[in-house]
Tab-separated table of C-alpha atoms in Angstrom:
chain	number	residue	atom	x	y	z
A	1	MET	CA	-15.077	17.757	6.587
A	2	PRO	CA	-12.744	20.204	8.422
A	3	GLU	CA	-11.637	23.210	6.407
A	4	THR	CA	-8.142	23.119	4.935
A	5	PRO	CA	-5.815	25.637	6.627
A	6	THR	CA	-4.727	28.545	4.451
A	7	LEU	CA	-1.607	30.687	4.596
A	8	ALA	CA	-3.679	33.302	6.431
A	9	ASP	CA	-4.503	30.702	9.104
A	10	LEU	CA	-0.838	29.762	9.572
A	11	VAL	CA	0.505	33.310	9.970
A	12	ALA	CA	-2.368	34.806	12.002
A	13	PRO	CA	-2.548	37.251	13.717
A	14	LEU	CA	-0.121	38.633	11.116
A	15	GLY	CA	-1.728	39.438	7.779
A	16	VAL	CA	-0.515	37.620	4.669
A	17	SER	CA	0.731	40.845	3.081
A	18	GLN	CA	2.623	41.738	6.259
A	19	PHE	CA	4.149	38.261	6.342
A	20	PHE	CA	5.397	38.618	2.761
A	21	HIS	CA	6.858	42.085	3.335
A	22	GLU	CA	8.336	41.742	6.825
A	23	VAL	CA	8.997	38.068	7.546
A	24	GLN	CA	9.433	35.840	4.486
A	25	GLY	CA	13.098	35.356	3.672
A	26	GLU	CA	14.147	37.688	6.492
A	27	THR	CA	13.606	36.112	9.898
A	28	TYR	CA	12.050	33.154	11.671
A	29	ARG	CA	8.725	33.692	13.400
A	30	ARG	CA	6.629	31.586	15.765
A	31	PHE	CA	2.826	31.774	15.530
A	32	GLU	CA	1.071	30.415	18.592
A	33	GLY	CA	-2.213	28.522	18.236
A	34	ARG	CA	-4.686	26.481	20.237
A	35	ALA	CA	-3.883	22.863	20.998
A	36	GLY	CA	-5.482	20.350	18.651
A	37	ARG	CA	-6.207	22.725	15.774
A	38	PHE	CA	-4.194	20.582	13.337
A	39	ALA	CA	-5.220	17.180	14.718
A	40	ASP	CA	-7.484	16.422	11.727
A	41	LEU	CA	-4.584	16.776	9.298
A	42	LEU	CA	-3.084	13.476	10.412
A	43	PRO	CA	-4.785	11.476	13.171
A	44	TRP	CA	-2.665	8.622	14.487
A	45	PRO	CA	-4.907	5.942	12.876
A	46	ALA	CA	-4.352	7.627	9.500
A	47	LEU	CA	-0.571	7.518	9.977
A	48	ASN	CA	-0.738	3.877	11.047
A	49	ALA	CA	-2.731	3.095	7.896
A	50	ILE	CA	-0.111	4.800	5.704
A	51	LEU	CA	2.670	2.762	7.305
A	52	ARG	CA	0.634	-0.432	6.905
A	53	GLN	CA	-0.646	0.029	3.373
A	54	HIS	CA	2.306	1.488	1.457
A	55	ARG	CA	5.698	0.194	0.391
A	56	LEU	CA	7.844	2.995	1.775
A	57	GLU	CA	11.430	2.504	0.674
A	58	PHE	CA	14.478	4.167	2.187
A	59	PRO	CA	15.162	7.090	2.155
A	60	ARG	CA	11.535	8.193	1.805
A	61	LEU	CA	10.832	6.506	5.137
A	62	ARG	CA	13.803	6.591	7.465
A	63	LEU	CA	14.852	6.778	11.095
A	64	ALA	CA	17.509	9.077	12.545
A	65	LEU	CA	19.160	9.051	15.953
A	66	ASP	CA	21.615	11.624	17.329
A	67	GLY	CA	22.179	13.080	13.869
A	68	THR	CA	22.873	9.707	12.225
A	69	PRO	CA	20.608	7.584	9.987
A	70	VAL	CA	19.538	4.287	11.547
A	71	PRO	CA	20.413	1.374	9.201
A	72	MET	CA	17.332	0.410	7.212
A	73	GLU	CA	18.080	-3.275	7.708
A	74	SER	CA	17.445	-2.921	11.424
A	75	TYR	CA	13.716	-2.254	10.984
A	76	THR	CA	12.723	-3.545	7.514
A	77	ASP	CA	12.779	-6.876	5.684
A	78	LEU	CA	13.095	-7.490	1.963
A	79	VAL	CA	10.196	-9.715	0.943
A	80	PRO	CA	10.278	-11.637	-2.368
A	81	THR	CA	7.463	-11.152	-4.871
A	82	ARG	CA	6.436	-13.204	-7.875
A	83	ARG	CA	7.513	-10.736	-10.550
A	84	SER	CA	9.340	-7.739	-9.128
A	85	GLY	CA	12.208	-9.178	-7.125
A	86	THR	CA	12.008	-7.998	-3.539
A	87	VAL	CA	10.137	-5.170	-1.832
A	88	PRO	CA	10.694	-3.640	1.612
A	89	ARG	CA	8.326	-4.506	4.418
A	90	LEU	CA	8.306	-2.643	7.703
A	91	GLY	CA	8.910	-4.793	10.754
A	92	ALA	CA	6.502	-3.483	13.377
A	93	ALA	CA	8.440	-4.797	16.380
A	94	PRO	CA	11.964	-3.590	15.443
A	95	PHE	CA	10.551	-0.328	14.045
A	96	THR	CA	8.766	0.608	17.256
A	97	GLU	CA	11.750	-0.584	19.291
A	98	GLN	CA	13.887	1.987	17.507
A	99	LEU	CA	11.281	4.667	18.251
A	100	ARG	CA	11.214	3.707	21.937
A	101	GLY	CA	14.994	4.006	21.901
A	102	GLY	CA	14.784	7.638	20.848
A	103	ALA	CA	14.868	7.489	17.046
A	104	THR	CA	12.992	10.073	14.996
A	105	MET	CA	10.786	8.866	12.150
A	106	VAL	CA	10.902	10.845	8.908
A	107	LEU	CA	8.461	10.334	6.047
A	108	ASP	CA	8.997	12.471	2.944
A	109	ALA	CA	6.285	13.799	0.609
A	110	ILE	CA	3.422	12.679	2.822
A	111	GLN	CA	1.128	15.003	0.860
A	112	GLU	CA	1.022	12.199	-1.727
A	113	LEU	CA	-0.275	9.728	0.871
A	114	SER	CA	-2.859	11.771	2.787
A	115	ASP	CA	-5.804	13.698	1.327
A	116	PRO	CA	-5.974	16.324	4.127
A	117	ILE	CA	-2.244	17.024	3.839
A	118	GLY	CA	-2.458	16.982	0.048
A	119	ASP	CA	-5.226	19.580	0.238
A	120	LEU	CA	-3.054	21.659	2.575
A	121	ALA	CA	-0.124	21.485	0.133
A	122	ARG	CA	-2.372	22.583	-2.754
A	123	SER	CA	-3.788	25.442	-0.698
A	124	LEU	CA	-0.354	26.748	0.245
A	125	GLU	CA	0.963	26.355	-3.309
A	126	HIS	CA	-1.894	28.577	-4.460
A	127	ASP	CA	-1.112	31.193	-1.788
A	128	LEU	CA	2.708	31.065	-1.962
A	129	ARG	CA	2.935	30.554	-5.752
A	130	GLU	CA	5.590	27.882	-5.224
A	131	SER	CA	5.448	24.083	-5.077
A	132	VAL	CA	5.183	22.658	-1.563
A	133	GLN	CA	6.504	19.350	-0.212
A	134	VAL	CA	5.384	18.110	3.191
A	135	ASN	CA	7.608	15.866	5.331
A	136	LEU	CA	6.585	14.237	8.594
A	137	TYR	CA	8.725	14.005	11.740
A	138	ALA	CA	7.681	11.957	14.769
A	139	GLY	CA	9.607	11.121	17.925
A	140	TRP	CA	9.115	10.010	21.518
A	141	GLY	CA	12.524	10.242	23.175
A	142	VAL	CA	14.835	12.917	24.537
A	143	THR	CA	17.467	12.808	21.787
A	144	HIS	CA	17.705	14.847	18.606
A	145	GLY	CA	17.243	13.359	15.180
A	146	PHE	CA	19.548	15.825	13.403
A	147	ASP	CA	22.487	18.001	14.398
A	148	VAL	CA	22.416	21.782	14.020
A	149	HIS	CA	21.875	22.490	10.325
A	150	TRP	CA	20.390	24.849	7.767
A	151	ASP	CA	18.017	24.046	4.912
A	152	ASP	CA	18.175	25.264	1.319
A	153	HIS	CA	14.437	26.008	1.312
A	154	ASP	CA	11.952	27.977	3.390
A	155	ALA	CA	9.654	25.997	5.670
A	156	PHE	CA	6.562	26.181	7.797
A	157	ILE	CA	6.615	23.763	10.719
A	158	ILE	CA	3.182	22.720	11.951
A	159	GLN	CA	3.136	21.076	15.378
A	160	VAL	CA	0.326	18.543	14.992
A	161	ALA	CA	0.682	16.783	18.352
A	162	GLY	CA	2.922	16.991	21.399
A	163	ARG	CA	5.756	19.491	21.553
A	164	LYS	CA	9.418	19.887	20.683
A	165	ARG	CA	12.344	22.090	21.632
A	166	TRP	CA	13.755	24.366	18.952
A	167	ARG	CA	17.015	26.291	19.159
A	168	MET	CA	17.540	28.958	16.512
A	169	HIS	CA	21.091	30.037	15.632
A	170	GLY	CA	20.311	32.452	12.792
A	171	PRO	CA	22.017	32.744	9.363
A	172	THR	CA	25.762	32.966	8.741
A	173	ARG	CA	25.552	33.642	4.980
A	174	PRO	CA	22.825	35.648	3.227
A	175	ALA	CA	20.537	33.505	1.064
A	176	PRO	CA	22.800	30.437	0.702
A	177	LEU	CA	22.105	27.982	-2.110
A	178	HIS	CA	22.343	24.205	-2.380
A	179	ARG	CA	24.866	24.735	-5.202
A	180	ASP	CA	26.913	27.692	-4.045
A	181	VAL	CA	30.413	29.142	-4.365
A	182	GLU	CA	30.991	28.653	-0.638
A	183	GLN	CA	29.213	27.109	2.306
A	184	PRO	CA	27.936	29.045	5.341
A	185	GLU	CA	30.180	29.097	8.389
A	186	ARG	CA	29.106	27.120	11.429
A	187	PRO	CA	26.979	29.197	13.796
A	188	GLY	CA	27.727	30.237	17.340
A	189	GLU	CA	25.460	29.878	20.357
A	190	PRO	CA	21.671	29.873	19.894
A	191	ILE	CA	19.926	33.222	19.670
A	192	ASP	CA	16.597	31.723	20.758
A	193	ASP	CA	15.455	28.608	22.609
A	194	PHE	CA	11.764	27.707	22.892
A	195	ILE	CA	9.208	24.909	22.963
A	196	LEU	CA	6.938	24.571	19.953
A	197	GLU	CA	3.594	23.502	21.395
A	198	ASP	CA	0.685	21.547	19.928
A	199	GLY	CA	-1.120	23.933	17.543
A	200	ASP	CA	1.860	26.265	17.008
A	201	VAL	CA	3.390	27.148	13.647
A	202	LEU	CA	7.012	28.135	13.018
A	203	TYR	CA	8.359	29.780	9.875
A	204	VAL	CA	12.081	29.227	9.155
A	205	PRO	CA	13.741	30.948	6.162
A	206	ARG	CA	16.375	29.315	4.004
A	207	GLY	CA	19.846	29.449	5.537
A	208	HIS	CA	18.811	29.851	9.189
A	209	TRP	CA	20.698	27.361	11.343
A	210	HIS	CA	18.602	25.408	13.859
A	211	ASP	CA	18.448	22.195	15.832
A	212	VAL	CA	15.454	20.334	17.207
A	213	THR	CA	15.264	18.081	20.258
A	214	ALA	CA	12.532	15.868	21.660
A	215	VAL	CA	11.495	16.586	25.246
A	216	GLY	CA	10.703	13.082	26.471
A	217	GLU	CA	7.154	12.900	25.158
A	218	MET	CA	5.336	12.176	21.938
A	219	SER	CA	5.823	14.744	19.157
A	220	LEU	CA	4.493	14.874	15.612
A	221	HIS	CA	5.139	17.783	13.280
A	222	LEU	CA	4.908	18.501	9.568
A	223	THR	CA	7.509	20.491	7.663
A	224	LEU	CA	6.083	22.267	4.636
A	225	GLY	CA	9.059	23.151	2.453
A	226	PHE	CA	9.023	25.559	-0.483
A	227	SER	CA	11.694	27.325	-2.521
A	228	PRO	CA	10.911	30.905	-3.587
A	229	ALA	CA	12.259	31.834	-7.012
A	230	THR	CA	15.708	33.438	-7.031
A	231	GLY	CA	17.760	35.451	-9.498
A	232	ILE	CA	19.647	32.250	-10.328
A	233	ASP	CA	16.348	30.655	-11.367
A	234	LEU	CA	15.599	33.671	-13.557
A	235	VAL	CA	18.997	33.451	-15.274
A	236	SER	CA	18.457	29.731	-15.968
A	237	TRP	CA	15.061	30.519	-17.506
A	238	LEU	CA	16.546	33.390	-19.510
A	239	ALA	CA	19.195	31.057	-20.936
A	240	ASP	CA	16.409	28.969	-22.452
A	241	GLU	CA	14.640	32.096	-23.723
A	242	LEU	CA	17.845	33.177	-25.485
A	243	ARG	CA	17.883	30.015	-27.573
A	244	ALA	CA	15.707	32.044	-29.951
A	245	SER	CA	18.705	34.319	-30.594
A	246	THR	CA	21.011	33.468	-33.485
A	247	VAL	CA	23.886	35.246	-31.744
A	248	PHE	CA	23.526	33.064	-28.664
A	249	ARG	CA	23.156	29.864	-30.705
A	250	GLN	CA	26.300	30.481	-32.743
A	251	ASP	CA	29.637	28.904	-31.867
A	252	LEU	CA	31.983	31.150	-29.942
A	253	PRO	CA	35.045	32.304	-31.926
A	254	ARG	CA	37.505	30.206	-29.936
A	255	PHE	CA	40.121	30.343	-32.715
A	256	GLY	CA	39.347	33.879	-33.879
A	257	THR	CA	41.282	37.009	-33.052
A	258	ALA	CA	40.979	38.930	-29.806
A	259	GLU	CA	38.945	41.471	-31.742
A	260	ASP	CA	36.562	38.714	-32.912
A	261	ARG	CA	35.983	37.556	-29.341
A	262	ALA	CA	35.491	41.122	-28.094
A	263	ALA	CA	32.984	41.800	-30.882
A	264	ARG	CA	31.082	38.617	-30.021
A	265	ALA	CA	31.034	39.591	-26.331
A	266	ALA	CA	29.592	42.981	-27.283
A	267	ALA	CA	26.889	41.329	-29.420
A	268	LEU	CA	25.978	38.918	-26.627
A	269	ARG	CA	25.873	41.745	-24.102
A	270	GLU	CA	23.607	43.807	-26.351
A	271	GLU	CA	21.068	41.002	-26.749
A	272	LEU	CA	21.246	40.107	-23.068
A	273	GLU	CA	20.593	43.713	-22.062
A	274	ALA	CA	17.667	43.844	-24.467
A	275	ALA	CA	16.196	40.754	-22.778
A	276	LEU	CA	16.590	42.261	-19.290
A	277	THR	CA	13.622	44.599	-19.568
A	278	ASP	CA	11.815	46.121	-16.595
A	279	GLY	CA	9.157	43.435	-16.976
A	280	VAL	CA	11.510	40.443	-17.116
A	281	VAL	CA	10.802	39.422	-13.509
A	282	ASP	CA	7.058	39.511	-14.124
A	283	ARG	CA	7.443	37.458	-17.313
A	284	PHE	CA	9.598	34.894	-15.554
A	285	LEU	CA	7.253	34.499	-12.581
A	286	ALA	CA	4.177	34.241	-14.810
A	287	GLY	CA	5.894	31.598	-16.922
A	288	ARG	CA	6.996	29.727	-13.804
A	289	ASP	CA	3.397	29.648	-12.569
A	290	ALA	CA	2.002	28.639	-15.959
A	291	SER	CA	4.384	25.683	-16.219
A	292	ALA	CA	3.729	24.353	-12.707
A	293	PRO	CA	2.239	20.858	-12.989
A	294	ALA	CA	-1.224	19.721	-11.994
A	295	HIS	CA	-1.548	17.728	-8.797
A	296	PRO	CA	-2.436	14.119	-9.658
A	297	ARG	CA	-6.008	13.219	-8.702
A	298	VAL	CA	-8.027	10.635	-10.620
A	299	GLY	CA	-11.808	10.918	-10.538
A	300	LEU	CA	-12.812	7.285	-11.014
A	301	PRO	CA	-15.140	5.796	-12.004
A	302	TRP	CA	-16.568	8.815	-13.858
A	303	ALA	CA	-13.363	10.059	-15.508
A	304	ALA	CA	-13.124	6.724	-17.350
A	305	THR	CA	-16.634	7.097	-18.820
A	306	THR	CA	-17.847	9.152	-21.776
A	307	GLY	CA	-19.858	11.401	-19.448
A	308	LEU	CA	-16.759	12.261	-17.373
A	309	LEU	CA	-18.952	13.605	-14.513
A	310	PRO	CA	-21.753	12.076	-12.405
A	311	ASP	CA	-25.261	13.008	-13.488
A	312	GLY	CA	-26.200	15.085	-10.426
A	313	ASP	CA	-25.439	18.790	-10.445
A	314	GLU	CA	-24.690	18.669	-6.704
A	315	THR	CA	-21.441	16.900	-7.661
A	316	GLU	CA	-18.360	18.796	-6.535
A	317	VAL	CA	-15.342	19.252	-8.785
A	318	ARG	CA	-11.873	20.470	-7.935
A	319	PHE	CA	-9.303	22.319	-10.047
A	320	LEU	CA	-5.898	20.612	-9.851
A	321	VAL	CA	-3.424	23.347	-10.880
A	322	PRO	CA	-2.850	25.656	-7.883
A	323	ARG	CA	-0.758	28.206	-9.799
A	324	ALA	CA	-2.704	28.475	-13.050
A	325	VAL	CA	-2.713	31.893	-14.721
A	326	LEU	CA	-5.879	33.428	-16.164
A	327	GLU	CA	-5.654	36.186	-18.786
A	328	GLU	CA	-8.859	37.938	-19.831
A	329	GLY	CA	-9.476	39.721	-23.133
A	330	ASP	CA	-12.497	41.365	-24.722
A	331	SER	CA	-13.917	38.192	-26.236
A	332	ARG	CA	-11.590	35.437	-25.056
A	333	VAL	CA	-10.125	34.155	-21.808
A	334	THR	CA	-6.773	32.347	-21.813
A	335	LEU	CA	-5.869	29.716	-19.222
A	336	LEU	CA	-2.179	28.923	-18.748
A	337	ALA	CA	-1.920	25.752	-16.719
A	338	ASP	CA	0.230	22.628	-16.481
A	339	GLY	CA	2.558	23.982	-19.151
A	340	LYS	CA	-0.283	24.319	-21.664
A	341	ARG	CA	-2.336	27.167	-23.131
A	342	PHE	CA	-6.120	27.008	-23.461
A	343	VAL	CA	-8.323	29.657	-25.064
A	344	PHE	CA	-12.037	29.820	-24.263
A	345	ALA	CA	-14.908	32.185	-24.894
A	346	VAL	CA	-15.092	34.974	-22.324
A	347	ALA	CA	-18.315	33.429	-20.927
A	348	ALA	CA	-16.110	30.744	-19.331
A	349	ALA	CA	-14.314	33.317	-17.153
A	350	PRO	CA	-16.683	33.211	-14.131
A	351	VAL	CA	-16.426	29.415	-13.983
A	352	LEU	CA	-12.628	29.465	-14.178
A	353	LYS	CA	-12.327	32.195	-11.553
A	354	ALA	CA	-14.437	30.164	-9.142
A	355	LEU	CA	-12.309	27.062	-9.751
A	356	LEU	CA	-8.817	28.555	-9.557
A	357	ASP	CA	-8.365	28.569	-5.775
A	358	GLY	CA	-8.725	24.772	-5.751
A	359	THR	CA	-11.650	24.539	-3.329
A	360	PRO	CA	-14.387	22.046	-4.287
A	361	GLN	CA	-17.187	23.651	-6.305
A	362	ALA	CA	-20.617	22.192	-7.037
A	363	VAL	CA	-21.520	21.928	-10.709
A	364	LYS	CA	-24.824	23.646	-9.908
A	365	ARG	CA	-23.085	26.695	-8.429
A	366	LEU	CA	-20.706	26.970	-11.384
A	367	ALA	CA	-23.677	26.957	-13.760
A	368	GLU	CA	-25.354	29.707	-11.727
A	369	LEU	CA	-22.213	31.878	-11.880
A	370	SER	CA	-22.058	31.846	-15.656
A	371	GLU	CA	-24.396	32.849	-18.448
A	372	LEU	CA	-24.011	29.394	-19.951
A	373	ASP	CA	-26.671	26.677	-19.844
A	374	ARG	CA	-26.232	23.587	-17.703
A	375	GLY	CA	-25.225	21.323	-20.597
A	376	THR	CA	-22.549	23.734	-21.811
A	377	VAL	CA	-21.060	24.096	-18.331
A	378	ARG	CA	-20.950	20.309	-17.919
A	379	ALA	CA	-19.266	19.931	-21.312
A	380	PHE	CA	-16.742	22.620	-20.365
A	381	LEU	CA	-15.942	20.874	-17.064
A	382	GLY	CA	-15.635	17.598	-18.950
A	383	GLU	CA	-13.031	19.138	-21.273
A	384	LEU	CA	-11.021	20.354	-18.262
A	385	THR	CA	-11.217	16.799	-16.897
A	386	VAL	CA	-9.924	15.351	-20.181
A	387	GLN	CA	-6.970	17.736	-20.010
A	388	GLY	CA	-6.109	16.591	-16.455
A	389	LEU	CA	-6.977	19.950	-14.918
A	390	LEU	CA	-10.113	18.940	-13.021
A	391	SER	CA	-11.313	16.036	-10.908
A	392	VAL	CA	-14.523	14.970	-9.220
A	393	GLY	CA	-14.422	15.273	-5.422
């Protein structure tokens, strides 16, 4: 099985640390690569199978042409079922007719429908420490699917097949938000105009205006969107933390004197300043990671049995929480994952460290890494499976 690309693969020849310090959130950057290097992420037969086997309702699956959504009714039918009313069914002929006419196909959250792309999303979530959603864009014409626009998230664009023209206009407002006090002004003329080729990667920060146009040939790219934590996110988290404070839980003195309201403001300010310690950013980010959910992966048939794992120690298991936090003590190791807290004996640390990057690990290797016997390691992995943190395969 081909190896899952990592963040280091996407930003090469730049180092990951250099990317974080010089590029992320600051400027767009194109990373050239060899043609075909991402072909195994989504071969055309795999995409055809997804379209054939899944009920993909609008707007998850949609078509766009010249910046306007194509009416869903023009390429889908509503088919009656025995118990659930009607469900959408893609009409192959009208759907492909729209594509021949220049429409762009968009399929959201394809990481939930494809194992290779799901593995890529998990890998990048581990490296970026933020959740990742992957959307697919495919087109064959010479039109553009969307007008010049900016996105409220960062994105990596992976050109899987074909090529596409990108025009970058740059930002017109620093770090704009989806919910903001004002919207960015429309941009002027493009500051860059280039063709993204098969095998290339493009990084686009939040707020950078751009437009994308097909060049009269087949094009398939994936957009991997992620939203780095902001100060607004920290303040929202801090508001929940302050529910522990009696002063913050009390009613405001709406009908008190001006002196009452000033005194309450001073008390609130004092507690707020006490909460804003030098380590508040670290606490927030650690808590954000610890509460990130596990990726759903069901290890049937074994997970439904009392043994939980196959008998053979060559079996590979996979950890399902890309942003889990591991805290080591003298005699205990604490795992913060999926919003829960687990405490184990320190002997479990080598096993957990090997699992945390999400790559498949053989039970035999995990047993060799620890000082625990085979039966204890298998029981430990079974407990992680029960908690939804681990899956076979």
